[in-house]
């Protein structure tokens, strides 16, 4: 291994593996626009190199694969009516779609914290490894946003209403819950990763996805059901509605400890963000592809970028850290169809297009 000081993204060939390492450990590898561009270039190189049999995505440091996108920079651009949102999300979402269709096995090591943009780089991979330390979440509704980077596609394909629950509450999944929710494929203890990683660098060119799956399973535990999966019957009953008002009413009516704790969590989130999220999740259920969901997410993201709720959510969580956002409007009942409409409207020349 080279000891030379390296940039925010390390991309190099190790044996048969094209390794992509997010390399901002102090920021839990939060991803910048330049990093997305560097990942895309690395994938170009690895796709063309016949000696590269597999891609391995990992994060530097002990804290996690990736805490998400570089929210602070987006906030600063939003405040001055800048265009970083339009540029960054366009390139990020196109990259998410590319990962899903990448022609070589793409293995994501989802250790520690995996949130937001980190989910977009890993949960669309062909082989998604979680660990005994994984904390995976889509907490965007707490920022006046919604689960993007194909999050609506992934969450809408979780069993029952599990995806609705995770998308609206932003609650954390451990490794087995991530598998149950279809965000991951295998739990491999962190301690076994170095040995598995070494094995991945020694596979032969042309190795099949099935062969890689068998190799990973040799290191995996058989866990597939975590603490949230055990609550699935309750979650299905409480979240099986298409209107936020009905979900709130069901939680109040139920009155169980779980329902009241969930209600408390939802009451901290952006009402507008929740309404937009639920609508996008329901539309995603009938989507035929990840791309269809990303097109819809891009329209909604541009509207979010212009919104006071996004700036206020980021201010309260990331900038001032007072954890006391003043949402607009402040109540679910005040989110009108007219407020929702711009998040779903077509955007003409700005529509997201894939190559």
mmCIF file of N, CA and C in Angstrom, residues 6-11 20-43 57-60 64-70 88 91-92 95 99 106 117-118 121:
data_model
loop_
_atom_site.group_PDB
_atom_site.id
_atom_site.type_symbol
_atom_site.label_atom_id
_atom_site.label_comp_id
_atom_site.label_asym_id
_atom_site.label_seq_id
_atom_site.Cartn_x
_atom_site.Cartn_y
_atom_site.Cartn_z
ATOM 1 N N UNK A 6 -3.053 10.923 -0.268
ATOM 2 C CA UNK A 6 -3.890 10.759 -1.447
ATOM 3 C C UNK A 6 -5.090 11.685 -1.389
ATOM 4 N N UNK A 7 -5.772 11.839 -2.526
ATOM 5 C CA UNK A 7 -6.902 12.762 -2.611
ATOM 6 C C UNK A 7 -8.152 12.227 -1.946
ATOM 7 N N UNK A 8 -9.276 12.940 -2.163
ATOM 8 C CA UNK A 8 -10.552 12.558 -1.546
ATOM 9 C C UNK A 8 -11.103 11.251 -2.105
ATOM 10 N N UNK A 9 -10.604 10.854 -3.280
ATOM 11 C CA UNK A 9 -11.003 9.566 -3.842
ATOM 12 C C UNK A 9 -9.760 8.823 -4.305
ATOM 13 N N UNK A 10 -9.634 7.571 -3.866
ATOM 14 C CA UNK A 10 -8.533 6.715 -4.305
ATOM 15 C C UNK A 10 -9.119 5.669 -5.244
ATOM 16 N N UNK A 11 -8.579 5.569 -6.447
ATOM 17 C CA UNK A 11 -9.035 4.554 -7.414
ATOM 18 C C UNK A 11 -7.797 3.872 -7.958
ATOM 19 N N UNK A 20 -12.251 1.294 -5.423
ATOM 20 C CA UNK A 20 -12.651 2.694 -5.277
ATOM 21 C C UNK A 20 -12.818 2.950 -3.787
ATOM 22 N N UNK A 21 -11.951 3.833 -3.243
ATOM 23 C CA UNK A 21 -12.037 4.127 -1.808
ATOM 24 C C UNK A 21 -12.408 5.594 -1.603
ATOM 25 N N UNK A 22 -13.531 5.809 -0.927
ATOM 26 C CA UNK A 22 -13.898 7.166 -0.511
ATOM 27 C C UNK A 22 -12.923 7.558 0.597
ATOM 28 N N UNK A 23 -12.283 8.712 0.467
ATOM 29 C CA UNK A 23 -11.110 8.989 1.304
ATOM 30 C C UNK A 23 -11.198 10.346 2.011
ATOM 31 N N UNK A 24 -12.335 10.547 2.697
ATOM 32 C CA UNK A 24 -12.466 11.740 3.551
ATOM 33 C C UNK A 24 -12.883 11.276 4.947
ATOM 34 N N UNK A 25 -12.031 10.500 5.620
ATOM 35 C CA UNK A 25 -12.457 9.860 6.871
ATOM 36 C C UNK A 25 -12.941 10.843 7.948
ATOM 37 N N UNK A 26 -12.357 12.067 7.971
ATOM 38 C CA UNK A 26 -12.778 13.023 9.010
ATOM 39 C C UNK A 26 -14.226 13.456 8.802
ATOM 40 N N UNK A 27 -14.703 13.417 7.552
ATOM 41 C CA UNK A 27 -16.100 13.778 7.235
ATOM 42 C C UNK A 27 -16.951 12.525 7.016
ATOM 43 N N UNK A 28 -16.524 11.401 7.574
ATOM 44 C CA UNK A 28 -17.160 10.090 7.308
ATOM 45 C C UNK A 28 -17.403 9.933 5.803
ATOM 46 N N UNK A 29 -16.391 10.343 5.037
ATOM 47 C CA UNK A 29 -16.363 10.131 3.580
ATOM 48 C C UNK A 29 -17.546 10.753 2.843
ATOM 49 N N UNK A 30 -18.054 11.896 3.370
ATOM 50 C CA UNK A 30 -19.129 12.613 2.662
ATOM 51 C C UNK A 30 -18.654 12.932 1.242
ATOM 52 N N UNK A 31 -19.553 12.734 0.269
ATOM 53 C CA UNK A 31 -19.152 12.775 -1.143
ATOM 54 C C UNK A 31 -19.370 14.159 -1.748
ATOM 55 N N UNK A 32 -18.363 14.657 -2.432
ATOM 56 C CA UNK A 32 -18.449 15.939 -3.134
ATOM 57 C C UNK A 32 -18.695 15.698 -4.623
ATOM 58 N N UNK A 33 -19.025 16.768 -5.330
ATOM 59 C CA UNK A 33 -19.213 16.678 -6.780
ATOM 60 C C UNK A 33 -17.958 16.130 -7.452
ATOM 61 N N UNK A 34 -16.782 16.600 -7.034
ATOM 62 C CA UNK A 34 -15.525 16.112 -7.640
ATOM 63 C C UNK A 34 -15.353 14.615 -7.426
ATOM 64 N N UNK A 35 -15.740 14.137 -6.254
ATOM 65 C CA UNK A 35 -15.630 12.693 -5.978
ATOM 66 C C UNK A 35 -16.553 11.880 -6.888
ATOM 67 N N UNK A 36 -17.782 12.375 -7.095
ATOM 68 C CA UNK A 36 -18.681 11.671 -8.032
ATOM 69 C C UNK A 36 -18.044 11.606 -9.425
ATOM 70 N N UNK A 37 -17.452 12.700 -9.834
ATOM 71 C CA UNK A 37 -16.806 12.731 -11.156
ATOM 72 C C UNK A 37 -15.616 11.779 -11.219
ATOM 73 N N UNK A 38 -14.868 11.710 -10.131
ATOM 74 C CA UNK A 38 -13.702 10.806 -10.095
ATOM 75 C C UNK A 38 -14.136 9.336 -10.089
ATOM 76 N N UNK A 39 -15.260 9.043 -9.416
ATOM 77 C CA UNK A 39 -15.792 7.669 -9.431
ATOM 78 C C UNK A 39 -16.186 7.292 -10.857
ATOM 79 N N UNK A 40 -16.849 8.219 -11.550
ATOM 80 C CA UNK A 40 -17.280 7.956 -12.923
ATOM 81 C C UNK A 40 -16.070 7.671 -13.825
ATOM 82 N N UNK A 41 -15.021 8.477 -13.658
ATOM 83 C CA UNK A 41 -13.791 8.260 -14.453
ATOM 84 C C UNK A 41 -13.153 6.915 -14.117
ATOM 85 N N UNK A 42 -13.141 6.569 -12.824
ATOM 86 C CA UNK A 42 -12.566 5.281 -12.410
ATOM 87 C C UNK A 42 -13.348 4.123 -13.024
ATOM 88 N N UNK A 43 -14.683 4.254 -13.056
ATOM 89 C CA UNK A 43 -15.500 3.191 -13.659
ATOM 90 C C UNK A 43 -15.225 3.073 -15.156
ATOM 91 N N UNK A 57 -15.975 -1.212 -3.717
ATOM 92 C CA UNK A 57 -16.186 0.115 -3.132
ATOM 93 C C UNK A 57 -16.022 0.016 -1.623
ATOM 94 N N UNK A 58 -15.184 0.901 -1.057
ATOM 95 C CA UNK A 58 -14.974 0.894 0.393
ATOM 96 C C UNK A 58 -14.751 2.328 0.883
ATOM 97 N N UNK A 59 -14.790 2.505 2.201
ATOM 98 C CA UNK A 59 -14.572 3.825 2.780
ATOM 99 C C UNK A 59 -13.356 3.824 3.681
ATOM 100 N N UNK A 60 -12.616 4.931 3.679
ATOM 101 C CA UNK A 60 -11.449 5.052 4.548
ATOM 102 C C UNK A 60 -11.890 5.298 5.991
ATOM 103 N N UNK A 64 -17.231 4.632 8.872
ATOM 104 C CA UNK A 64 -18.265 4.169 7.955
ATOM 105 C C UNK A 64 -17.884 4.341 6.503
ATOM 106 N N UNK A 65 -18.704 3.746 5.639
ATOM 107 C CA UNK A 65 -18.498 3.877 4.197
ATOM 108 C C UNK A 65 -18.706 5.317 3.767
ATOM 109 N N UNK A 66 -19.858 5.923 4.190
ATOM 110 C CA UNK A 66 -20.172 7.268 3.695
ATOM 111 C C UNK A 66 -21.381 7.835 4.423
ATOM 112 N N UNK A 67 -21.219 9.051 4.971
ATOM 113 C CA UNK A 67 -22.315 9.694 5.706
ATOM 114 C C UNK A 67 -23.273 10.440 4.786
ATOM 115 N N UNK A 68 -23.007 10.417 3.464
ATOM 116 C CA UNK A 68 -23.924 11.060 2.520
ATOM 117 C C UNK A 68 -23.229 12.082 1.658
ATOM 118 N N UNK A 69 -24.030 12.952 1.057
ATOM 119 C CA UNK A 69 -23.480 14.002 0.205
ATOM 120 C C UNK A 69 -22.946 15.155 1.043
ATOM 121 N N UNK A 70 -22.248 16.050 0.394
ATOM 122 C CA UNK A 70 -21.671 17.216 1.059
ATOM 123 C C UNK A 70 -22.762 18.276 1.224
ATOM 124 N N UNK A 88 -24.941 18.800 -9.293
ATOM 125 C CA UNK A 88 -24.499 17.651 -8.489
ATOM 126 C C UNK A 88 -25.494 16.504 -8.567
ATOM 127 N N UNK A 91 -25.472 14.650 -11.983
ATOM 128 C CA UNK A 91 -24.333 13.737 -12.176
ATOM 129 C C UNK A 91 -24.391 12.557 -11.212
ATOM 130 N N UNK A 92 -24.839 12.825 -9.980
ATOM 131 C CA UNK A 92 -24.939 11.758 -8.991
ATOM 132 C C UNK A 92 -25.968 10.713 -9.403
ATOM 133 N N UNK A 95 -24.870 8.579 -12.201
ATOM 134 C CA UNK A 95 -23.893 7.607 -11.675
ATOM 135 C C UNK A 95 -24.602 6.463 -10.942
ATOM 136 N N UNK A 99 -24.164 2.479 -11.888
ATOM 137 C CA UNK A 99 -23.743 1.432 -10.949
ATOM 138 C C UNK A 99 -24.691 0.242 -11.044
ATOM 139 N N UNK A 106 -19.887 -5.570 -9.004
ATOM 140 C CA UNK A 106 -19.567 -4.350 -8.252
ATOM 141 C C UNK A 106 -19.909 -4.668 -6.798
ATOM 142 N N UNK A 117 -26.302 9.794 0.124
ATOM 143 C CA UNK A 117 -25.483 9.559 -1.073
ATOM 144 C C UNK A 117 -24.627 8.308 -0.999
ATOM 145 N N UNK A 118 -24.277 7.884 0.216
ATOM 146 C CA UNK A 118 -23.528 6.629 0.384
ATOM 147 C C UNK A 118 -24.366 5.422 0.008
ATOM 148 N N UNK A 121 -24.352 5.042 -3.785
ATOM 149 C CA UNK A 121 -23.138 4.432 -4.355
ATOM 150 C C UNK A 121 -23.031 2.940 -4.052
#
